[in-house]
XYZ file of C-alpha atoms in Angstrom:
715
model
C 29.734 -187.293 60.362
C 27.523 -188.155 63.321
C 29.314 -191.512 63.454
C 32.624 -189.722 63.969
C 31.235 -187.809 66.940
C 29.955 -191.037 68.472
C 33.243 -192.861 67.972
C 35.250 -190.121 69.689
C 32.649 -189.478 72.420
C 33.481 -189.943 76.079
C 31.298 -193.056 76.148
C 32.392 -194.295 72.712
C 34.512 -197.311 71.728
C 37.800 -195.428 71.846
C 37.119 -194.192 75.360
C 36.306 -197.738 76.465
C 39.510 -199.088 74.895
C 42.063 -196.535 76.100
C 42.695 -195.499 79.676
C 42.781 -191.758 80.164
C 40.924 -191.062 76.927
C 39.196 -187.716 76.707
C 37.352 -185.884 73.972
C 39.557 -183.499 72.021
C 37.609 -181.190 69.721
C 40.516 -180.674 67.263
C 40.887 -184.443 66.925
C 37.199 -184.860 66.132
C 37.285 -182.008 63.613
C 40.331 -183.483 61.905
C 38.664 -186.905 61.708
C 35.666 -185.284 60.021
C 37.940 -183.674 57.433
C 39.638 -186.989 56.717
C 36.290 -188.751 56.345
C 35.027 -186.036 53.989
C 38.183 -186.330 51.879
C 37.799 -190.111 51.628
C 34.172 -189.864 50.559
C 34.849 -187.027 48.114
C 38.136 -188.522 46.864
C 39.610 -185.129 47.665
C 42.946 -183.739 48.812
C 43.576 -182.413 52.309
C 46.634 -180.819 53.906
C 46.089 -180.986 57.654
C 48.423 -179.614 60.302
C 47.776 -180.932 63.806
C 49.894 -179.733 66.699
C 51.390 -182.104 69.243
C 48.655 -183.601 71.410
C 45.807 -183.274 68.912
C 45.910 -187.014 68.273
C 46.303 -187.031 64.497
C 47.070 -190.772 64.276
C 43.637 -191.759 65.519
C 42.080 -188.852 63.607
C 43.118 -190.359 60.271
C 43.066 -194.075 61.165
C 39.497 -194.192 62.470
C 37.789 -192.889 59.295
C 40.239 -194.794 57.077
C 39.525 -198.127 58.766
C 35.763 -197.642 58.801
C 35.270 -196.271 55.303
C 36.859 -199.314 53.667
C 38.806 -199.761 50.492
C 42.523 -200.068 50.018
C 44.462 -197.694 52.267
C 48.156 -196.844 52.016
C 49.682 -195.147 55.058
C 53.158 -193.735 54.504
C 55.277 -192.595 57.442
C 58.467 -190.596 57.709
C 60.735 -193.271 59.182
C 60.923 -197.011 59.739
C 60.621 -196.344 63.479
C 57.253 -194.622 63.006
C 56.288 -197.334 60.543
C 56.875 -200.032 63.159
C 55.040 -198.007 65.808
C 52.020 -197.562 63.588
C 51.874 -201.209 62.541
C 52.665 -202.903 65.855
C 50.889 -200.564 68.277
C 48.513 -197.948 66.876
C 46.758 -199.906 64.135
C 46.053 -203.072 66.171
C 44.746 -201.067 69.128
C 42.385 -198.883 67.082
C 41.244 -201.809 64.938
C 40.364 -203.738 68.104
C 38.563 -200.743 69.621
C 36.441 -200.299 66.493
C 35.972 -204.070 66.016
C 36.486 -203.776 62.257
C 37.651 -206.874 60.309
C 40.376 -205.191 58.239
C 43.697 -206.818 57.401
C 46.941 -204.888 57.701
C 50.443 -205.396 56.329
C 53.851 -203.849 56.911
C 56.180 -203.427 53.969
C 59.781 -202.245 54.229
C 62.625 -201.883 51.793
C 64.399 -205.066 50.765
C 67.511 -204.081 52.738
C 65.457 -204.925 55.839
C 64.931 -208.574 54.839
C 67.410 -211.439 54.822
C 68.189 -212.560 51.258
C 68.468 -216.349 51.240
C 70.604 -216.321 48.095
C 73.187 -213.882 49.433
C 73.129 -215.564 52.833
C 73.983 -218.914 51.227
C 76.677 -217.354 49.022
C 78.301 -215.577 51.968
C 78.270 -218.780 54.008
C 79.873 -220.683 51.116
C 82.564 -218.072 50.466
C 83.576 -217.740 54.117
C 85.453 -214.494 53.331
C 84.626 -212.381 56.367
C 86.537 -209.458 57.815
C 86.414 -210.363 61.506
C 85.415 -212.912 64.100
C 82.453 -210.712 64.937
C 81.165 -210.987 61.362
C 81.608 -214.769 61.540
C 79.553 -214.911 64.740
C 76.907 -212.576 63.314
C 76.664 -214.693 60.148
C 75.892 -217.793 62.226
C 73.199 -215.879 64.106
C 71.624 -214.589 60.885
C 71.612 -218.141 59.501
C 69.733 -219.435 62.569
C 67.337 -216.501 62.413
C 66.545 -217.112 58.719
C 65.654 -220.733 59.425
C 63.206 -219.834 62.212
C 61.768 -216.465 61.132
C 58.508 -216.144 59.251
C 59.254 -212.598 58.068
C 63.027 -212.402 57.656
C 62.850 -208.810 58.957
C 66.260 -208.025 60.421
C 64.714 -205.834 63.132
C 63.366 -209.067 64.658
C 66.843 -210.632 64.862
C 67.628 -209.703 68.452
C 71.101 -211.277 68.480
C 72.546 -209.134 65.638
C 72.411 -205.303 65.838
C 70.689 -203.594 62.911
C 73.865 -201.609 62.171
C 76.108 -204.720 62.070
C 78.279 -204.900 58.950
C 77.154 -208.451 58.151
C 73.740 -207.221 56.998
C 75.240 -205.760 53.820
C 76.433 -209.262 52.906
C 73.151 -211.090 53.569
C 70.588 -208.671 52.129
C 69.969 -207.742 48.512
C 69.861 -204.510 46.542
C 67.914 -203.617 43.426
C 71.169 -204.163 41.533
C 72.035 -207.681 42.675
C 68.594 -209.244 43.102
C 68.082 -212.155 40.672
C 64.297 -211.912 40.716
C 62.445 -215.013 39.504
C 65.742 -216.530 38.369
C 66.844 -216.830 41.982
C 66.897 -220.430 43.292
C 65.276 -219.170 46.519
C 62.567 -217.129 44.779
C 59.686 -219.221 46.161
C 60.831 -218.709 49.752
C 61.964 -215.093 49.307
C 61.069 -212.984 52.359
C 60.596 -209.855 50.232
C 58.126 -211.618 47.933
C 56.232 -213.001 50.928
C 55.913 -209.495 52.353
C 54.644 -208.169 49.025
C 52.064 -210.903 48.653
C 50.749 -210.079 52.121
C 50.626 -206.396 51.180
C 48.702 -207.131 47.992
C 46.011 -208.922 49.982
C 45.791 -206.448 52.884
C 43.235 -203.682 53.346
C 45.762 -201.351 54.969
C 49.435 -201.286 54.022
C 52.007 -199.342 56.053
C 55.043 -198.138 54.094
C 57.474 -195.241 54.435
C 58.097 -192.228 52.244
C 61.211 -193.680 50.650
C 59.317 -196.742 49.454
C 56.465 -194.627 48.176
C 58.650 -192.345 46.102
C 60.767 -195.198 44.820
C 57.574 -196.461 43.200
C 56.690 -193.083 41.725
C 60.191 -192.836 40.307
C 59.782 -196.204 38.606
C 56.328 -195.310 37.276
C 57.935 -192.355 35.533
C 60.047 -194.970 33.721
C 57.029 -197.130 32.878
C 57.822 -199.946 35.313
C 54.895 -202.000 36.571
C 54.227 -201.410 40.275
C 53.574 -204.146 42.775
C 50.505 -203.167 44.764
C 46.960 -202.824 43.484
C 45.061 -199.583 43.342
C 44.447 -197.683 46.562
C 41.388 -195.592 47.331
C 43.047 -193.637 50.131
C 46.647 -192.473 50.510
C 47.714 -190.974 53.838
C 51.082 -189.333 54.475
C 52.057 -188.893 58.117
C 55.047 -186.635 58.807
C 54.249 -185.125 55.414
C 56.633 -182.195 55.904
C 59.430 -184.549 54.780
C 57.875 -185.214 51.366
C 59.372 -182.373 49.270
C 62.912 -183.326 50.282
C 62.324 -187.053 49.808
C 60.666 -186.491 46.431
C 63.631 -184.434 45.248
C 65.988 -187.292 46.070
C 63.956 -189.963 44.344
C 62.929 -188.124 41.207
C 66.590 -187.380 40.570
C 69.260 -189.725 39.254
C 72.338 -190.826 41.165
C 75.435 -192.841 40.337
C 78.289 -193.354 42.775
C 81.752 -194.813 43.025
C 80.342 -197.165 45.667
C 78.070 -198.711 43.020
C 81.036 -199.285 40.744
C 83.195 -200.843 43.452
C 80.297 -203.077 44.444
C 79.940 -204.110 40.801
C 83.621 -205.064 40.763
C 83.321 -207.108 43.957
C 80.199 -208.945 42.794
C 81.632 -209.564 39.321
C 84.792 -211.051 40.836
C 82.819 -213.393 43.100
C 80.338 -214.472 40.408
C 82.964 -214.750 37.684
C 85.268 -216.915 39.776
C 82.353 -219.138 40.790
C 80.583 -219.483 37.419
C 83.100 -218.650 34.675
C 86.597 -219.099 36.092
C 87.896 -220.296 32.724
C 86.656 -217.235 30.814
C 89.376 -214.791 31.886
C 91.669 -213.695 34.679
C 88.885 -211.954 36.569
C 91.037 -209.959 39.038
C 93.136 -208.644 36.155
C 90.096 -207.879 33.988
C 88.383 -205.902 36.736
C 91.449 -204.029 37.988
C 91.233 -201.141 35.452
C 87.638 -200.357 36.474
C 88.469 -200.440 40.148
C 91.505 -198.219 39.606
C 89.579 -195.735 37.457
C 86.825 -195.604 40.083
C 89.242 -194.753 42.866
C 91.080 -192.248 40.667
C 87.864 -190.240 40.318
C 88.004 -189.415 44.016
C 91.625 -188.274 43.696
C 90.506 -185.371 41.494
C 89.296 -183.541 44.593
C 90.926 -182.345 47.798
C 90.605 -184.266 51.037
C 87.424 -183.794 53.006
C 83.819 -183.614 51.909
C 82.336 -180.947 49.666
C 79.455 -180.341 47.287
C 79.572 -178.455 44.018
C 77.614 -177.964 40.833
C 79.134 -179.491 37.712
C 80.019 -176.029 36.458
C 82.028 -175.312 39.610
C 84.554 -178.122 39.094
C 88.003 -176.627 38.687
C 89.374 -176.901 35.150
C 92.721 -178.257 36.351
C 91.211 -180.977 38.520
C 91.465 -183.640 35.841
C 87.895 -184.672 36.530
C 86.715 -184.829 32.903
C 89.646 -186.997 31.863
C 89.168 -189.267 34.881
C 85.466 -189.618 34.104
C 86.272 -190.576 30.498
C 88.744 -193.221 31.695
C 86.080 -194.568 34.029
C 83.543 -194.848 31.206
C 86.085 -196.656 29.022
C 87.016 -199.110 31.786
C 83.355 -199.813 32.508
C 82.684 -200.454 28.817
C 85.429 -203.089 28.833
C 83.921 -204.857 31.838
C 80.473 -204.713 30.237
C 81.836 -206.434 27.124
C 83.221 -209.225 29.280
C 79.980 -209.613 31.226
C 77.922 -209.608 28.016
C 80.034 -212.452 26.622
C 79.532 -214.539 29.783
C 75.944 -213.556 30.599
C 74.450 -216.868 29.458
C 76.543 -218.875 31.914
C 74.554 -217.898 35.021
C 71.679 -215.659 36.124
C 74.161 -213.780 38.314
C 76.407 -212.874 35.393
C 73.387 -211.831 33.327
C 72.257 -209.552 36.136
C 75.764 -208.101 36.467
C 75.718 -207.212 32.775
C 72.386 -205.417 33.210
C 73.805 -203.539 36.191
C 76.901 -202.475 34.310
C 74.886 -201.321 31.308
C 72.549 -199.275 33.532
C 75.465 -197.550 35.293
C 77.102 -196.855 31.943
C 73.929 -195.128 30.739
C 73.736 -193.053 33.926
C 77.338 -191.910 33.486
C 76.577 -190.987 29.881
C 73.472 -188.994 30.865
C 75.126 -187.117 33.710
C 75.774 -183.488 32.808
C 73.884 -183.869 29.531
C 71.857 -180.799 28.519
C 68.938 -180.367 30.895
C 65.330 -180.478 29.778
C 63.993 -176.961 29.349
C 60.552 -177.831 30.728
C 61.949 -179.407 33.911
C 65.037 -177.537 35.207
C 67.646 -179.852 36.690
C 71.048 -179.518 38.289
C 74.022 -181.804 37.807
C 76.205 -181.721 40.878
C 78.791 -183.725 42.792
C 78.864 -184.863 46.397
C 82.494 -185.511 47.326
C 82.755 -187.788 50.353
C 85.781 -188.840 52.350
C 86.064 -192.124 50.441
C 84.109 -191.648 47.235
C 82.107 -189.494 44.852
C 78.377 -189.345 44.081
C 77.146 -187.814 40.824
C 73.635 -186.348 41.020
C 71.157 -185.087 38.440
C 68.447 -183.463 40.545
C 65.167 -181.779 39.537
C 64.878 -178.261 40.908
C 61.128 -178.679 41.410
C 59.134 -181.882 41.853
C 55.745 -180.158 41.778
C 54.906 -181.107 38.196
C 56.249 -184.656 38.571
C 54.156 -185.248 41.660
C 51.099 -183.514 40.194
C 51.317 -185.744 37.140
C 51.293 -188.842 39.309
C 48.345 -187.678 41.354
C 46.387 -186.973 38.194
C 47.123 -190.448 36.905
C 49.477 -189.413 34.119
C 52.989 -190.503 33.243
C 55.728 -188.876 31.267
C 56.108 -192.117 29.289
C 53.234 -194.596 29.482
C 54.491 -198.195 29.779
C 52.868 -201.150 28.126
C 51.594 -202.410 31.461
C 53.123 -205.817 30.933
C 56.351 -206.500 32.767
C 56.780 -209.506 35.007
C 56.968 -209.476 38.753
C 60.639 -210.340 38.866
C 61.496 -207.493 36.531
C 59.743 -205.075 38.839
C 61.314 -206.646 41.895
C 64.749 -206.337 40.418
C 64.403 -202.748 39.245
C 62.580 -201.334 42.214
C 64.836 -201.516 45.168
C 67.701 -200.279 47.256
C 70.326 -199.093 44.852
C 74.027 -198.603 45.143
C 74.157 -194.985 46.226
C 76.835 -194.421 48.825
C 75.271 -194.812 52.229
C 77.547 -192.108 53.606
C 75.949 -189.486 51.382
C 73.290 -187.728 53.490
C 71.841 -185.959 50.485
C 71.038 -189.111 48.544
C 69.877 -192.160 50.506
C 69.487 -195.147 48.264
C 65.943 -195.915 47.067
C 63.969 -198.593 48.872
C 61.624 -201.146 47.409
C 58.930 -199.802 45.124
C 55.783 -201.110 46.657
C 52.786 -198.977 45.854
C 50.567 -198.678 42.809
C 48.333 -195.586 42.981
C 46.530 -196.257 39.692
C 44.511 -199.080 38.119
C 46.966 -201.563 36.653
C 45.071 -203.735 34.194
C 43.786 -201.275 31.594
C 45.864 -200.718 28.472
C 46.062 -197.557 26.388
C 43.679 -197.511 23.479
C 44.487 -197.218 19.798
C 45.073 -193.490 20.177
C 47.628 -194.156 22.954
C 45.533 -192.186 25.435
C 46.492 -193.233 28.991
C 43.769 -195.025 30.936
C 41.699 -192.728 33.131
C 42.843 -192.322 36.704
C 40.793 -193.717 39.530
C 39.757 -190.939 41.922
C 41.591 -191.133 45.219
C 41.696 -189.413 48.562
C 45.053 -187.853 49.418
C 45.710 -186.882 53.043
C 48.884 -184.983 54.003
C 49.350 -184.443 57.729
C 52.066 -183.364 60.148
C 52.578 -181.156 63.165
C 54.649 -178.779 61.006
C 53.301 -177.833 57.581
C 52.312 -174.169 57.839
C 54.003 -170.868 58.546
C 51.557 -168.793 60.622
C 48.588 -170.642 59.048
C 50.061 -170.227 55.555
C 50.452 -173.577 53.735
C 51.649 -172.164 50.410
C 55.280 -173.190 50.937
C 54.299 -176.860 51.267
C 51.553 -176.962 48.641
C 53.702 -175.133 46.079
C 56.574 -177.590 46.518
C 54.318 -180.590 45.793
C 51.946 -179.023 43.284
C 48.910 -179.426 45.564
C 46.858 -176.697 43.932
C 43.593 -178.527 44.635
C 44.218 -179.133 48.336
C 41.997 -177.918 51.113
C 44.214 -176.869 54.036
C 43.405 -176.643 57.729
C 45.363 -176.348 60.960
C 44.662 -177.180 64.605
C 46.887 -175.854 67.355
C 48.217 -178.069 70.098
C 45.855 -178.355 73.076
C 48.760 -178.081 75.512
C 49.007 -175.073 77.816
C 52.231 -173.675 76.377
C 52.151 -170.312 78.222
C 52.363 -172.216 81.520
C 54.171 -175.375 80.408
C 57.036 -173.868 78.397
C 59.414 -170.922 78.286
C 61.369 -169.662 75.261
C 64.765 -168.307 76.313
C 67.137 -166.447 73.952
C 70.300 -165.521 75.888
C 71.736 -162.049 75.587
C 75.288 -161.242 74.509
C 75.855 -164.352 72.420
C 78.120 -163.874 69.375
C 76.756 -164.014 65.863
C 75.907 -167.612 64.875
C 78.453 -167.662 62.031
C 81.446 -166.812 64.258
C 83.987 -169.445 65.276
C 83.363 -169.086 69.001
C 79.585 -169.437 68.856
C 79.374 -173.083 69.984
C 81.626 -172.484 73.000
C 79.606 -169.404 73.988
C 76.368 -171.345 73.573
C 77.526 -174.100 75.920
C 78.759 -171.542 78.465
C 75.318 -169.906 78.413
C 73.552 -173.264 78.685
C 75.603 -174.688 81.567
C 73.661 -172.874 84.371
C 70.389 -174.198 82.952
C 71.768 -177.705 82.482
C 72.932 -177.828 86.084
C 69.680 -176.374 87.444
C 67.750 -178.905 85.365
C 70.023 -181.778 86.505
C 70.849 -182.658 82.903
C 67.722 -184.129 81.291
C 68.342 -182.128 78.137
C 68.752 -182.291 74.389
C 71.341 -180.056 72.734
C 70.339 -179.898 69.052
C 72.906 -178.590 66.588
C 72.683 -177.679 62.922
C 76.052 -179.220 61.930
C 78.020 -182.350 62.832
C 81.020 -180.191 63.649
C 78.971 -178.305 66.236
C 77.786 -181.632 67.694
C 81.370 -182.778 68.257
C 82.485 -179.450 69.713
C 79.451 -179.075 72.002
C 79.756 -182.628 73.340
C 83.458 -182.229 74.088
C 82.928 -178.844 75.716
C 80.180 -180.269 77.945
C 82.272 -183.270 78.972
C 85.200 -181.052 79.870
C 82.989 -178.686 81.893
C 81.164 -181.464 83.754
C 84.398 -183.303 84.538
C 86.129 -180.146 85.794
C 83.211 -179.322 88.102
C 82.539 -182.901 89.204
C 79.015 -182.835 87.747
C 77.345 -186.270 87.500
C 75.768 -185.694 84.094
C 76.334 -188.198 81.313
C 76.970 -186.695 77.859
C 75.714 -188.780 74.937
C 76.802 -187.799 71.439
C 75.163 -188.720 68.160
C 77.328 -191.161 66.249
C 78.691 -192.973 69.295
C 75.890 -195.553 69.031
C 72.679 -196.193 67.119
C 69.935 -193.626 67.713
C 67.648 -196.106 69.462
C 70.407 -197.154 71.858
C 71.284 -193.533 72.652
C 67.646 -192.747 73.438
C 67.381 -195.833 75.649
C 70.483 -194.794 77.589
C 69.166 -191.226 77.830
C 65.862 -192.359 79.356
C 67.460 -194.901 81.682
C 70.180 -192.649 83.042
C 67.800 -189.984 84.328
C 70.115 -186.947 84.131
C 71.873 -187.253 80.783
C 72.522 -184.629 78.127
C 72.160 -185.843 74.544
C 73.917 -183.855 71.819
C 72.654 -184.518 68.302
C 71.997 -183.056 64.888
C 69.313 -183.621 62.273
C 68.197 -187.147 63.227
C 67.187 -185.963 66.720
C 65.238 -182.897 65.583
C 62.174 -185.007 64.778
C 60.648 -188.440 65.281
C 61.867 -188.580 68.896
C 59.347 -188.838 71.720
C 60.657 -188.489 75.297
C 57.880 -187.672 77.750
C 57.914 -186.417 81.291
C 60.855 -185.195 83.372
C 63.411 -187.226 81.412
C 63.520 -184.320 78.923
C 62.701 -180.864 80.237
C 65.285 -178.664 78.514
C 65.967 -178.353 74.783
C 68.887 -176.228 73.597
C 69.038 -175.329 69.878
C 72.265 -173.757 68.689
C 71.124 -171.849 65.580
C 68.169 -171.171 63.344
C 68.202 -174.157 60.948
C 68.780 -172.444 57.621
C 69.960 -174.789 54.880
C 73.703 -174.244 54.275
C 74.285 -171.787 51.412
C 76.808 -174.176 49.808
C 74.037 -176.639 48.920
C 74.123 -176.523 45.098
C 70.486 -177.564 44.653
C 69.313 -174.844 47.034
C 71.509 -172.273 45.287
C 69.982 -173.168 41.905
C 66.460 -173.123 43.331
C 66.992 -169.684 44.864
C 68.505 -168.401 41.629
C 65.449 -169.456 39.610
C 63.119 -167.973 42.216
C 64.956 -164.648 42.049
C 64.870 -164.684 38.248
C 61.092 -165.101 38.460
C 60.864 -161.933 40.557
C 60.462 -163.636 43.935
C 62.204 -163.106 47.250
C 64.243 -166.311 47.726
C 65.060 -165.694 51.367
C 61.570 -164.864 52.597
C 59.680 -167.196 50.249
C 61.856 -170.287 50.635
C 64.642 -170.146 53.205
C 62.676 -168.615 56.073
C 59.620 -170.908 55.708
C 61.856 -173.973 55.515
C 63.786 -172.883 58.600
C 60.515 -172.326 60.470
C 59.247 -175.824 59.693
C 62.533 -177.391 60.811
C 62.688 -175.257 63.958
C 59.123 -176.236 64.860
C 60.183 -179.867 64.656
C 63.121 -179.325 66.994
C 61.065 -177.264 69.425
C 58.428 -179.996 69.367
C 60.747 -182.350 71.262
C 60.135 -180.381 74.478
C 56.429 -180.703 75.317
C 55.049 -184.161 74.531
C 52.272 -184.495 77.115
C 49.783 -182.476 79.139
C 51.966 -182.486 82.250
C 55.317 -181.904 80.546
C 57.136 -178.712 81.407
C 60.395 -177.212 80.212
C 62.594 -174.517 78.689
C 63.415 -174.082 75.009
C 66.707 -172.214 74.687
C 67.639 -170.927 71.221
C 71.173 -169.571 70.956
C 70.623 -167.430 67.882
C 70.165 -163.708 68.469
C 68.749 -163.269 64.950
C 65.473 -164.482 66.439
C 65.323 -161.123 68.235
C 67.480 -158.756 66.203
C 66.422 -159.494 62.604
C 63.117 -158.369 61.057
C 62.277 -161.945 60.018
C 62.888 -163.178 63.570
C 59.423 -162.100 64.655
C 57.832 -164.200 61.920
C 59.864 -167.189 63.101
C 59.056 -167.064 66.806
C 55.408 -166.267 66.100
C 55.234 -169.584 64.230
C 56.318 -171.475 67.368
C 53.804 -172.540 70.038
C 52.715 -169.612 72.255
C 55.352 -169.955 74.982
C 56.333 -167.228 77.405
C 59.520 -165.499 76.238
C 62.537 -164.106 78.047
C 66.157 -163.065 77.519
C 66.898 -163.068 81.247
C 68.833 -166.073 82.552
C 67.392 -165.592 86.041
C 63.840 -165.947 84.696
C 64.788 -169.159 82.900
C 66.407 -170.571 86.052
C 63.352 -169.680 88.156
C 61.112 -171.462 85.650
C 63.265 -174.588 85.878
C 63.293 -174.550 89.678
C 59.519 -174.116 89.767
C 59.249 -177.209 87.604
C 60.926 -179.313 90.297
C 57.606 -179.257 92.149
C 56.026 -181.339 89.429
C 55.571 -184.896 90.637
C 57.863 -187.522 89.138
C 55.037 -189.588 87.775
C 53.134 -186.775 86.126
C 53.828 -187.814 82.535
C 50.981 -189.951 81.230
C 51.779 -193.109 79.305
C 51.113 -192.671 75.634
C 48.212 -194.526 74.081
C 47.569 -195.247 70.421
C 44.808 -192.640 70.507
C 47.533 -189.995 70.855
């Protein structure tokens, strides 16, 4: 522990490496906790407020203590930041000879097989796709990684990427003619050899999901597992431990079967005619529901919708296609893989809405999108599933054999509809938390688990120092929990403003009233604001209302709306413009770091309670009530607090930042639970008086333009 003090001392290696470094007691204390957990192979849940410096607090002991370390982050953006900036800087400061690797989902890497097939087919939708395909081809020839984020000439959201990357469904594994040069396999080999591997939560849970099915994982045992942005884990785990099948998967199967059949078995059948019934039955499933998007439990489907009959027709049509693919499977690896895909989807359709397991309550529900349908079978609680993994157990112990290509093929981005926000497709399974070589003995007893250190950290895990909401969701009964408040001077740096006379948040005119109340602050602040909404509809209405108001008054403030461009591009335009207003929903509530005067006002429209029409939430609350609990206070309020803390955290990002947090939800003041919510926020001054908020903004104009310090990896 004395070593930790020396490393973080004012004359230590970190201070010599980073300009502006200073000793932060909470950071040192957190580093000690991480080091103790690593040495004890224990579990820690550590909340560190903005400015504590949690990245360095967990990286320093992890790098020095040795062993295999897995660091999982909340997003690919944070993953890149950690790998390209924080890790190299701290490794250099400590002068430790550790190797590091970055591993993303396979959808981030060019697939040489699908690139070649797309080039040969030449069936592209536009001239832009043709141009992008040429650029991807050049990039693949020159790139060592094949990571599409490094292809500067083709945007990451370009449609061509879906044609030149692989999914877990259409990967050929070791049967692929490009297997030796595969970018995904190269990345995995580097990860297997590295001391520190940086992944994201989706990759991590994709692996746990596959371990539940007995599939061999791809990375060796790790001694230390660190989750940054750990508050996202319960939601991500729920998605990945569930099962999903979508109409998009079926349509993709039809498209791939047509291309492969015409190329490898043209003489076998009239492929367009053979596949037409499946495509028609797939589209007919969507016609069972009204226009627009909606979510419902299986038991809520209207009897006269025709859904059951349409689902039966779909199963029958898929069975016919599977028979055809089975008969032609020996003619090419692609056809063999298509048969496996079809059989897997058929089994998922059969299992959907089957009787749930009594020991693990589940919910079968439907996500109806504008263009398709997603069928979900979701566990109500993932605590036992996750606990079982941490204890080194599995629901069904595999034989430990399995070849690499089998794992590669099964453990990757699936065919879930990308438009479904509740069910992002799984990424590559990349992490093996247990020893892999040992086999069960004659009595079929699973091999003993290797003790590991588990570190869960975020700025938002507790509700007034109470971690039970988080630990209960993940089954972390053995965790030691600790929290450190932000070192920032919130009483002087920030003001919480809840306007008076706003309508109730569930009324139709709330968004318009919110914008009317925010306009004086936006003008006094010269833009430089985020407007964070809880729904996409509110985002559209707020953005339009702001544009109309600014145009009518001749205000020079640019309004940026989520969805008009990629998030990174919107943030770049926001910073560059200098007086913009960015209106966004969930993706801007967290993982966004804008320091200094560029962002000095955050407007939040409502308390972020999960919509009551979410069928999984409704089932969870029902079970909690049946057990004698208080669903609202024990689940909904804590979850809203954690989300609100994330949104509020966008405001103050540095020691010299200053700004106003405006929350347009009077329940924060009028409801008994409101006090618990605002007491969980940083200790800002509070007001309901617009004049006080305007005075605070005007006083902030005296702050020098260059007051925001540049961020260093030690932050």
